[in-house]
GROMACS .gro file of C-alpha atoms in nm:
model
  178
    1MET     CA    1  -2.161  -3.480  -1.404
    2LYS     CA    2  -1.914  -3.511  -1.681
    3LYS     CA    3  -1.563  -3.402  -1.716
    4LEU     CA    4  -1.537  -3.082  -2.015
    5LYS     CA    5  -1.342  -3.075  -2.300
    6LEU     CA    6  -1.089  -2.817  -2.384
    7ASP     CA    7  -1.341  -2.674  -2.645
    8GLU     CA    8  -1.636  -2.650  -2.396
    9LEU     CA    9  -1.416  -2.435  -2.138
   10GLY     CA   10  -1.419  -2.106  -2.286
   11ARG     CA   11  -1.060  -2.001  -2.208
   12ILE     CA   12  -0.949  -1.673  -2.438
   13SER     CA   13  -0.673  -1.697  -2.697
   14VAL     CA   14  -0.315  -1.543  -2.635
   15ASP     CA   15  -0.400  -1.238  -2.832
   16GLU     CA   16  -0.721  -1.181  -2.596
   17PHE     CA   17  -0.493  -1.285  -2.313
   18LYS     CA   18  -0.251  -0.977  -2.391
   19GLU     CA   19  -0.516  -0.737  -2.444
   20ALA     CA   20  -0.753  -0.851  -2.094
   21GLU     CA   21  -0.743  -0.679  -1.767
   22LYS     CA   22  -0.511  -0.786  -1.550
   23ILE     CA   23  -0.497  -0.822  -1.154
   24PRO     CA   24  -0.250  -0.528  -1.072
   25VAL     CA   25   0.006  -0.778  -0.931
   26CYS     CA   26   0.346  -0.879  -1.058
   27LEU     CA   27   0.554  -1.182  -0.993
   28PHE     CA   28   0.918  -1.175  -0.904
   29LEU     CA   29   1.123  -1.480  -0.930
   30ASP     CA   30   1.464  -1.410  -0.683
   31ASN     CA   31   1.698  -1.645  -0.813
   32VAL     CA   32   1.486  -1.941  -0.863
   33ARG     CA   33   1.698  -2.224  -0.952
   34SER     CA   34   1.449  -2.495  -1.108
   35LEU     CA   35   1.348  -2.410  -1.478
   36HIS     CA   36   1.001  -2.633  -1.380
   37ASN     CA   37   0.946  -2.389  -1.106
   38VAL     CA   38   0.977  -2.106  -1.321
   39GLY     CA   39   0.732  -2.266  -1.608
   40SER     CA   40   0.504  -2.348  -1.343
   41ALA     CA   41   0.521  -1.964  -1.224
   42PHE     CA   42   0.431  -1.864  -1.604
   43ARG     CA   43   0.134  -2.114  -1.610
   44THR     CA   44   0.017  -1.988  -1.260
   45ALA     CA   45   0.023  -1.621  -1.403
   46ASP     CA   46  -0.161  -1.715  -1.663
   47ALA     CA   47  -0.436  -1.865  -1.489
   48PHE     CA   48  -0.492  -1.547  -1.262
   49ARG     CA   49  -0.439  -1.265  -1.554
   50VAL     CA   50  -0.119  -1.130  -1.354
   51GLU     CA   51   0.037  -0.866  -1.525
   52LYS     CA   52   0.386  -0.961  -1.567
   53ILE     CA   53   0.662  -1.153  -1.436
   54TYR     CA   54   1.016  -1.055  -1.344
   55LEU     CA   55   1.312  -1.318  -1.371
   56THR     CA   56   1.579  -1.187  -1.180
   57GLY     CA   57   1.939  -1.308  -1.102
   58ILE     CA   58   2.005  -1.703  -1.153
   59THR     CA   59   1.662  -1.731  -1.279
   60GLY     CA   60   1.610  -1.908  -1.603
   61THR     CA   61   1.426  -1.753  -1.923
   62PRO     CA   62   1.228  -1.865  -2.214
   63PRO     CA   63   1.285  -2.036  -2.452
   64HIS     CA   64   1.376  -2.314  -2.253
   65ARG     CA   65   1.265  -2.674  -2.294
   66GLU     CA   66   1.250  -2.717  -1.927
   67ILE     CA   67   1.013  -2.431  -1.857
   68GLN     CA   68   0.806  -2.467  -2.147
   69LYS     CA   69   0.727  -2.844  -1.997
   70THR     CA   70   0.567  -2.648  -1.724
   71ALA     CA   71   0.460  -2.337  -1.867
   72LEU     CA   72   0.278  -2.519  -2.165
   73GLY     CA   73   0.223  -2.199  -2.352
   74ALA     CA   74   0.229  -1.944  -2.104
   75THR     CA   75   0.521  -1.803  -2.204
   76GLU     CA   76   0.375  -1.638  -2.471
   77SER     CA   77   0.064  -1.490  -2.295
   78VAL     CA   78   0.234  -1.354  -2.012
   79THR     CA   79   0.447  -1.074  -2.023
   80TRP     CA   80   0.825  -1.126  -1.844
   81GLU     CA   81   1.155  -0.913  -1.805
   82TYR     CA   82   1.485  -1.028  -1.723
   83ALA     CA   83   1.699  -0.849  -1.506
   84GLU     CA   84   2.065  -0.955  -1.371
   85SER     CA   85   2.021  -0.730  -1.030
   86PRO     CA   86   1.689  -0.831  -0.770
   87GLY     CA   87   1.778  -0.509  -0.614
   88ALA     CA   88   1.808  -0.306  -0.856
   89ALA     CA   89   1.492  -0.417  -0.997
   90ILE     CA   90   1.324  -0.399  -0.672
   91GLN     CA   91   1.381  -0.044  -0.656
   92HIS     CA   92   1.238   0.032  -0.979
   93LEU     CA   93   0.912  -0.136  -0.913
   94LYS     CA   94   0.908   0.116  -0.604
   95THR     CA   95   0.935   0.406  -0.825
   96GLN     CA   96   0.645   0.262  -1.037
   97GLY     CA   97   0.441   0.259  -0.728
   98TYR     CA   98   0.420  -0.131  -0.633
   99VAL     CA   99   0.408  -0.239  -0.272
  100ILE     CA  100   0.675  -0.528  -0.227
  101VAL     CA  101   0.576  -0.831  -0.095
  102ALA     CA  102   0.810  -1.056   0.042
  103VAL     CA  103   0.702  -1.407   0.046
  104GLU     CA  104   0.905  -1.526   0.304
  105GLN     CA  105   0.932  -1.663   0.682
  106THR     CA  106   1.080  -1.317   0.874
  107THR     CA  107   1.047  -1.168   1.192
  108ALA     CA  108   0.797  -0.925   1.038
  109SER     CA  109   0.586  -1.160   0.831
  110ARG     CA  110   0.195  -1.206   0.874
  111PRO     CA  111  -0.023  -1.500   0.767
  112LEU     CA  112  -0.120  -1.488   0.447
  113HIS     CA  113  -0.530  -1.535   0.484
  114GLU     CA  114  -0.455  -1.179   0.719
  115PHE     CA  115  -0.349  -1.001   0.395
  116VAL     CA  116  -0.600  -0.730   0.287
  117PRO     CA  117  -0.512  -0.589  -0.044
  118THR     CA  118  -0.591  -0.226  -0.097
  119ASP     CA  119  -0.804  -0.109  -0.384
  120HIS     CA  120  -0.615   0.062  -0.687
  121GLN     CA  121  -0.256  -0.067  -0.549
  122LYS     CA  122  -0.045  -0.266  -0.746
  123TYR     CA  123   0.164  -0.536  -0.557
  124CYS     CA  124   0.500  -0.734  -0.621
  125LEU     CA  125   0.481  -1.064  -0.475
  126VAL     CA  126   0.879  -1.201  -0.449
  127PHE     CA  127   0.956  -1.546  -0.446
  128GLY     CA  128   1.289  -1.674  -0.365
  129ASN     CA  129   1.543  -1.896  -0.415
  130GLU     CA  130   1.440  -2.325  -0.328
  131VAL     CA  131   1.708  -2.317  -0.079
  132ASP     CA  132   1.790  -2.016   0.040
  133GLY     CA  133   1.455  -1.820  -0.008
  134VAL     CA  134   1.427  -1.491  -0.057
  135SER     CA  135   1.760  -1.266  -0.063
  136GLU     CA  136   1.831  -1.041   0.248
  137GLU     CA  137   1.894  -0.759  -0.020
  138VAL     CA  138   1.521  -0.760  -0.123
  139ILE     CA  139   1.403  -0.867   0.216
  140GLU     CA  140   1.532  -0.518   0.310
  141LEU     CA  141   1.356  -0.358   0.025
  142ALA     CA  142   1.027  -0.548   0.117
  143ASP     CA  143   0.724  -0.355   0.231
  144VAL     CA  144   0.554  -0.652   0.359
  145ALA     CA  145   0.629  -1.017   0.452
  146LEU     CA  146   0.382  -1.255   0.386
  147GLU     CA  147   0.399  -1.668   0.491
  148ILE     CA  148   0.161  -1.943   0.420
  149PRO     CA  149   0.081  -2.111   0.764
  150GLN     CA  150   0.206  -2.491   0.819
  151ALA     CA  151   0.146  -2.737   1.004
  152GLY     CA  152   0.363  -3.005   0.945
  153THR     CA  153   0.713  -3.086   1.003
  154LYS     CA  154   0.881  -2.906   0.694
  155HIS     CA  155   0.934  -2.560   0.729
  156SER     CA  156   0.854  -2.438   0.354
  157LEU     CA  157   0.675  -2.509   0.047
  158ASN     CA  158   0.795  -2.590  -0.304
  159ILE     CA  159   0.811  -2.268  -0.474
  160SER     CA  160   0.527  -2.398  -0.732
  161VAL     CA  161   0.318  -2.479  -0.453
  162CYS     CA  162   0.395  -2.147  -0.275
  163VAL     CA  163   0.280  -1.931  -0.588
  164GLY     CA  164  -0.023  -2.107  -0.688
  165ILE     CA  165  -0.135  -2.063  -0.314
  166VAL     CA  166  -0.028  -1.718  -0.297
  167VAL     CA  167  -0.153  -1.577  -0.610
  168TRP     CA  168  -0.485  -1.780  -0.578
  169GLU     CA  169  -0.544  -1.608  -0.225
  170VAL     CA  170  -0.438  -1.233  -0.389
  171PHE     CA  171  -0.666  -1.271  -0.700
  172ARG     CA  172  -0.933  -1.420  -0.462
  173LYS     CA  173  -0.925  -1.101  -0.256
  174ILE     CA  174  -0.838  -0.857  -0.547
  175LYS     CA  175  -1.077  -0.985  -0.844
  176LEU     CA  176  -1.345  -1.178  -0.634
  177LYS     CA  177  -1.375  -0.957  -0.349
  178ALA     CA  178  -1.398  -1.221  -0.104
   0.00000   0.00000   0.00000
């Protein structure tokens, strides 16, 4: 076994990425404070060919040095849009046929591993503020709430870790049909 060099990984270019088929998923950052978390969401979206990221409320937007530290260029490949009002942006996505999935601990949330995406359905995965989580306004508009089962003493994961876990699980179920 040997570690692969960058030129051996067979990655596509930014232009090829923009033209490539995406999974029918967008990410929605609801008032995310940390620019490092925003950059990490871009990098995860690039890795799993997410179609778009919505940055809302106080969430920072590219170009920004702190976002670039973790995005490592993914702000160039992943399409994104800023919306001041998270609620209005969610309403718009609902009219576009997206199922709104709040990643949050609620009275109706289901464990992530039980989520089964429907073929030909578009999903908007909503991730909330590092302290307050997904806003009540957005939770009220959500169609589904999912949470990552945890067994430790803390009640939540860092948003960048959460985005990685959730997007991988959804990608795995949509693209790899596993």
